[in-house]
Coordinates of C-alpha atoms in Angstrom, one line a residue:
X1 CA 65.4 -315.3 -95.3
X2 CA 68.6 -316.8 -93.8
X3 CA 68.1 -319.7 -91.5
X4 CA 68.5 -318.8 -87.8
X5 CA 71.2 -320.9 -86.1
X6 CA 70.0 -323.3 -83.4
X7 CA 70.5 -322.7 -79.7
X8 CA 71.6 -325.5 -77.4
X9 CA 70.8 -324.9 -73.7
X10 CA 72.3 -327.1 -71.0
X11 CA 70.7 -327.9 -67.7
X12 CA 74.2 -327.8 -66.3
X13 CA 73.5 -329.3 -62.8
X14 CA 71.5 -332.2 -64.3
X15 CA 74.6 -333.0 -66.4
X16 CA 77.3 -332.7 -63.8
X17 CA 75.2 -334.8 -61.3
X18 CA 74.9 -337.4 -64.1
X19 CA 78.6 -337.2 -64.8
X20 CA 79.5 -337.6 -61.1
X21 CA 77.3 -340.7 -60.6
X22 CA 78.1 -342.2 -63.9
X23 CA 81.9 -342.3 -63.4
X24 CA 83.4 -343.6 -60.0
X25 CA 85.0 -340.6 -58.3
X26 CA 88.1 -342.5 -57.5
X27 CA 88.7 -343.3 -61.2
X28 CA 89.4 -339.7 -62.2
X29 CA 91.5 -337.6 -59.8
X30 CA 93.7 -334.6 -59.8
X31 CA 97.4 -334.9 -59.0
X32 CA 96.6 -334.3 -55.3
X33 CA 93.9 -337.1 -55.3
X34 CA 90.8 -334.8 -55.5
X35 CA 88.1 -336.4 -57.7
X36 CA 87.5 -334.6 -61.0
X37 CA 85.0 -337.1 -62.5
X38 CA 82.2 -334.5 -62.7
X39 CA 84.4 -331.9 -64.3
X40 CA 85.8 -334.2 -66.9
X41 CA 82.5 -335.9 -67.4
X42 CA 80.8 -332.6 -68.1
X43 CA 83.5 -331.5 -70.5
X44 CA 83.1 -334.8 -72.4
X45 CA 79.4 -334.4 -72.5
X46 CA 79.6 -330.9 -74.0
X47 CA 82.1 -332.1 -76.6
X48 CA 79.8 -335.0 -77.6
X49 CA 76.7 -332.8 -77.7
X50 CA 78.4 -330.1 -79.9
X51 CA 79.6 -332.7 -82.3
X52 CA 76.3 -334.5 -82.5
X53 CA 73.9 -331.5 -82.6
X54 CA 76.0 -328.8 -84.4
X55 CA 74.5 -325.8 -82.5
X56 CA 75.0 -322.3 -83.7
X57 CA 75.2 -321.2 -80.0
X58 CA 75.4 -322.8 -76.6
X59 CA 74.6 -321.6 -73.1
X60 CA 75.2 -323.5 -69.9
X61 CA 72.3 -322.6 -67.6
X62 CA 72.9 -322.5 -63.8
X63 CA 70.9 -322.4 -60.6
X64 CA 71.3 -319.1 -58.7
X65 CA 68.7 -320.5 -56.2
X66 CA 68.3 -324.3 -56.3
X67 CA 65.2 -323.9 -54.1
X68 CA 63.7 -320.5 -54.9
X69 CA 61.9 -318.6 -52.1
X70 CA 58.7 -318.1 -54.1
X71 CA 58.3 -321.8 -54.7
X72 CA 59.0 -322.7 -51.0
X73 CA 56.5 -320.0 -49.9
X74 CA 53.8 -321.6 -52.0
X75 CA 54.7 -325.2 -51.1
X76 CA 57.0 -325.6 -48.1
X77 CA 57.8 -329.2 -49.0
X78 CA 59.3 -328.2 -52.3
X79 CA 62.7 -330.0 -52.4
X80 CA 62.8 -329.9 -48.6
X81 CA 64.0 -333.5 -48.3
X82 CA 67.1 -332.5 -50.3
X83 CA 68.1 -329.5 -48.2
X84 CA 70.8 -329.3 -45.5
X85 CA 70.0 -327.5 -42.3
X86 CA 71.7 -324.4 -43.6
X87 CA 69.5 -324.4 -46.7
X88 CA 72.2 -325.7 -49.1
X89 CA 71.5 -328.7 -51.4
X90 CA 72.6 -332.1 -50.2
X91 CA 75.3 -333.6 -52.4
X92 CA 78.5 -335.7 -51.9
X93 CA 81.4 -333.6 -50.7
X94 CA 83.4 -334.9 -53.6
X95 CA 80.9 -333.4 -56.0
X96 CA 80.5 -330.1 -54.2
X97 CA 84.2 -329.5 -54.4
X98 CA 84.1 -329.8 -58.2
X99 CA 81.4 -327.3 -58.9
X100 CA 83.6 -324.2 -58.5
X101 CA 86.1 -325.9 -60.8
X102 CA 83.4 -326.5 -63.4
X103 CA 82.5 -322.8 -63.4
X104 CA 86.1 -321.7 -63.6
X105 CA 86.8 -324.0 -66.6
X106 CA 83.7 -323.0 -68.5
X107 CA 84.6 -319.3 -68.0
X108 CA 88.2 -319.7 -69.1
X109 CA 87.2 -321.8 -72.1
X110 CA 84.6 -319.2 -73.2
X111 CA 81.5 -321.3 -72.7
X112 CA 78.6 -318.9 -72.1
X113 CA 76.7 -319.3 -68.8
X114 CA 73.5 -317.8 -67.6
X115 CA 71.8 -317.5 -64.2
X116 CA 69.1 -315.2 -62.6
X117 CA 69.0 -314.2 -59.0
X118 CA 66.3 -316.1 -57.1
X119 CA 65.6 -318.6 -59.9
X120 CA 66.5 -322.1 -60.9
X121 CA 68.3 -323.2 -64.1
X122 CA 64.9 -324.4 -65.4
X123 CA 63.6 -320.8 -65.2
X124 CA 66.8 -319.5 -67.0
X125 CA 66.1 -322.1 -69.7
X126 CA 62.4 -321.1 -70.0
X127 CA 63.3 -317.5 -70.3
X128 CA 66.0 -318.1 -73.0
X129 CA 63.5 -320.3 -74.9
X130 CA 61.0 -317.5 -74.7
X131 CA 63.5 -315.0 -76.1
X132 CA 64.8 -317.3 -78.9
X133 CA 64.0 -316.4 -82.5
X134 CA 65.0 -319.8 -83.9
X135 CA 65.1 -323.5 -83.0
X136 CA 66.2 -324.5 -79.5
X137 CA 67.3 -327.8 -78.0
X138 CA 67.4 -328.2 -74.3
X139 CA 69.6 -330.9 -72.7
X140 CA 68.2 -332.2 -69.4
X141 CA 67.3 -335.1 -67.3
X142 CA 64.3 -333.2 -65.8
X143 CA 60.9 -334.0 -67.2
X144 CA 59.5 -330.7 -65.9
X145 CA 61.1 -329.1 -68.9
X146 CA 58.8 -331.1 -71.2
X147 CA 56.3 -328.2 -70.8
X148 CA 58.6 -326.1 -73.0
X149 CA 58.3 -328.4 -76.1
X150 CA 56.8 -326.5 -79.0
X151 CA 56.9 -327.9 -82.5
X152 CA 55.8 -324.6 -84.1
X153 CA 58.8 -322.7 -82.5
X154 CA 61.2 -325.6 -83.0
X155 CA 61.7 -326.2 -79.2
X156 CA 62.7 -329.8 -78.3
X157 CA 64.1 -331.5 -75.2
X158 CA 67.1 -333.8 -75.5
X159 CA 66.3 -336.1 -72.6
X160 CA 69.3 -337.8 -71.0
X161 CA 67.5 -340.6 -69.1
X162 CA 69.4 -343.2 -71.2
X163 CA 72.6 -341.3 -71.4
X164 CA 74.2 -338.6 -73.6
X165 CA 75.0 -341.3 -76.2
X166 CA 71.3 -342.3 -76.4
X167 CA 69.3 -339.2 -76.1
X168 CA 65.5 -339.2 -76.4
X169 CA 64.5 -336.3 -78.6
X170 CA 61.2 -335.1 -77.1
X171 CA 58.8 -333.2 -79.4
X172 CA 55.1 -332.8 -79.1
X173 CA 54.4 -336.3 -80.5
X174 CA 56.8 -337.8 -78.0
X175 CA 55.0 -336.1 -75.0
X176 CA 51.6 -337.3 -76.3
X177 CA 52.9 -340.8 -76.8
X178 CA 54.3 -340.9 -73.3
X179 CA 51.5 -339.3 -71.4
X180 CA 48.5 -339.0 -73.7
X181 CA 48.4 -335.2 -73.3
X182 CA 49.6 -332.3 -75.3
X183 CA 53.0 -330.8 -74.3
X184 CA 51.4 -327.5 -73.4
X185 CA 49.5 -329.2 -70.6
X186 CA 52.5 -331.0 -69.1
X187 CA 52.7 -328.6 -66.1
X188 CA 49.1 -329.1 -65.1
X189 CA 49.6 -332.9 -65.5
X190 CA 52.7 -332.7 -63.3
X191 CA 50.9 -330.6 -60.6
X192 CA 48.1 -333.2 -60.4
X193 CA 50.3 -336.2 -60.4
X194 CA 53.0 -334.8 -58.1
X195 CA 56.7 -335.5 -58.1
X196 CA 58.3 -337.0 -54.9
X197 CA 61.8 -336.1 -56.2
X198 CA 60.9 -332.4 -55.9
X199 CA 58.7 -332.7 -52.8
X200 CA 55.6 -331.9 -54.9
X201 CA 52.7 -333.7 -53.3
X202 CA 50.2 -333.8 -56.1
X203 CA 46.6 -334.7 -55.5
X204 CA 46.2 -337.7 -53.3
X205 CA 44.8 -340.6 -55.2
X206 CA 45.5 -339.1 -58.6
X207 CA 48.1 -340.9 -60.6
X208 CA 49.3 -340.5 -64.2
X209 CA 46.2 -342.0 -65.9
X210 CA 43.7 -339.9 -64.0
X211 CA 45.9 -336.8 -64.3
X212 CA 46.0 -337.2 -68.0
X213 CA 42.2 -337.8 -68.2
X214 CA 41.6 -334.6 -66.2
X215 CA 43.9 -332.6 -68.5
X216 CA 42.2 -334.0 -71.6
X217 CA 38.8 -333.0 -70.2
X218 CA 39.6 -329.6 -68.8
X219 CA 43.0 -328.4 -70.1
X220 CA 44.2 -326.5 -67.1
X221 CA 44.1 -326.6 -63.3
X222 CA 42.3 -323.2 -63.4
X223 CA 39.6 -324.7 -65.6
X224 CA 39.2 -327.6 -63.2
X225 CA 38.6 -325.3 -60.3
X226 CA 36.2 -323.3 -62.3
X227 CA 34.3 -326.4 -63.2
X228 CA 34.1 -327.4 -59.6
X229 CA 32.6 -324.1 -58.6
X230 CA 30.1 -324.2 -61.5
X231 CA 29.1 -327.8 -60.8
X232 CA 30.1 -329.0 -64.3
X233 CA 30.2 -332.7 -65.1
X234 CA 32.8 -334.5 -67.2
X235 CA 34.9 -335.7 -64.3
X236 CA 36.8 -339.0 -64.5
X237 CA 35.3 -341.4 -62.0
X238 CA 36.0 -340.4 -58.4
X239 CA 38.3 -337.5 -59.4
X240 CA 36.1 -334.5 -58.5
X241 CA 36.0 -335.3 -54.8
X242 CA 39.8 -335.7 -54.8
X243 CA 40.4 -332.3 -56.4
X244 CA 37.9 -330.7 -54.0
X245 CA 39.8 -332.1 -51.0
X246 CA 43.1 -330.9 -52.5
X247 CA 41.9 -327.4 -53.6
X248 CA 44.3 -325.5 -51.3
X249 CA 47.2 -327.2 -52.9
X250 CA 45.9 -326.7 -56.4
X251 CA 45.4 -323.0 -55.9
X252 CA 49.1 -322.5 -55.2
X253 CA 50.7 -325.3 -57.3
X254 CA 50.9 -323.9 -60.8
X255 CA 53.4 -321.1 -60.0
X256 CA 55.6 -323.7 -58.5
X257 CA 55.4 -326.2 -61.4
X258 CA 55.4 -323.7 -64.3
X259 CA 58.9 -322.7 -65.6
X260 CA 59.4 -319.0 -65.6
X261 CA 59.5 -317.3 -69.0
X262 CA 60.5 -313.9 -67.7
X263 CA 63.3 -314.4 -65.2
X264 CA 65.9 -311.5 -65.1
X265 CA 68.5 -313.4 -67.1
X266 CA 71.3 -311.2 -68.5
X267 CA 72.0 -311.4 -72.2
X268 CA 74.0 -314.6 -72.5
X269 CA 75.5 -314.6 -76.0
X270 CA 76.4 -318.1 -76.6
X271 CA 78.7 -318.1 -79.7
X272 CA 81.0 -321.1 -79.7
X273 CA 84.5 -319.9 -79.0
X274 CA 87.0 -320.6 -81.7
X275 CA 89.7 -320.3 -79.1
X276 CA 89.7 -319.8 -75.3
X277 CA 89.5 -316.2 -74.1
X278 CA 91.8 -316.9 -71.2
X279 CA 94.3 -319.6 -72.3
X280 CA 96.7 -318.9 -69.4
X281 CA 93.9 -319.5 -66.8
X282 CA 92.8 -322.5 -68.7
X283 CA 96.3 -323.9 -68.7
X284 CA 96.6 -323.4 -65.0
X285 CA 93.3 -325.1 -64.4
X286 CA 94.4 -328.0 -66.6
X287 CA 97.7 -328.4 -64.7
X288 CA 96.0 -328.1 -61.3
X289 CA 93.2 -330.6 -62.0
X290 CA 94.6 -332.8 -64.8
X291 CA 91.7 -332.3 -67.3
X292 CA 93.9 -333.4 -70.2
X293 CA 92.0 -335.2 -72.9
X294 CA 88.5 -334.2 -71.7
X295 CA 89.4 -330.5 -72.0
X296 CA 91.1 -331.0 -75.3
X297 CA 88.0 -332.8 -76.7
X298 CA 85.7 -330.0 -75.6
X299 CA 87.9 -327.2 -77.0
X300 CA 88.2 -329.0 -80.3
X301 CA 84.5 -329.5 -80.6
X302 CA 83.8 -325.8 -79.7
X303 CA 86.2 -324.7 -82.4
X304 CA 84.7 -327.0 -85.0
X305 CA 87.8 -329.1 -85.3
X306 CA 87.6 -332.8 -85.9
X307 CA 88.7 -335.1 -83.1

């Protein structure tokens, strides 16, 4: 049987935020002085990833809702500290101005994108992983996606914490080494531990070590709640009372932490374009924003040309 080509999924917002903060905005500007550091940085990242990972297909996954209503309804604090009064995401104006340009350039270059109404990019990624019939690599700086790691299906995370040039390849062994839990239990571990960056409170008094011990003992949050009701033992010291006190949170936390596997994501394709589908639009964007060498490197990488 022929080998199925690998799929490379990009957590696009994670990458353009990294590009923006990794390159001073004033160091890369369009002819009118508008910063383009996030645009050019993302294009360079895509070029580097394609050359290093040799994917058979690539999809840039996008947020249609950066703070989905179903997650906020369950836990109102979810990402609340990052929201503007109008509900939009807080970010520097110089980055916000570049996001439409990023979308325009990707479309004109023929890079496949995917989003789903009411869902985050994480959910798009989870759904495309669930649909995939071959190996998948997910590029992200978000540890929440560790829950998707699956050696049997060939699903790995390329974690960007140390930069695109120094990716951490996260497989099941890497998750276990980091947290002393299996990757399938990462979502339960995260719900117990909490995540201040997402406004996820976690269980007060339960840190990483206790969360890992609970996961090893019970496997899932549901099993922990069942054990509480049944009066089972096996609790790490002092943890049972903490979970009893946080029961209301635990009963709603998992749908917030779990990445959707069935979001309404349209078929995304993902074949690497040998040539841009809209070269005229791409030329106009290049002239307007001075994307020059960054755009050229991405196009060469997508077409499989050296450079």
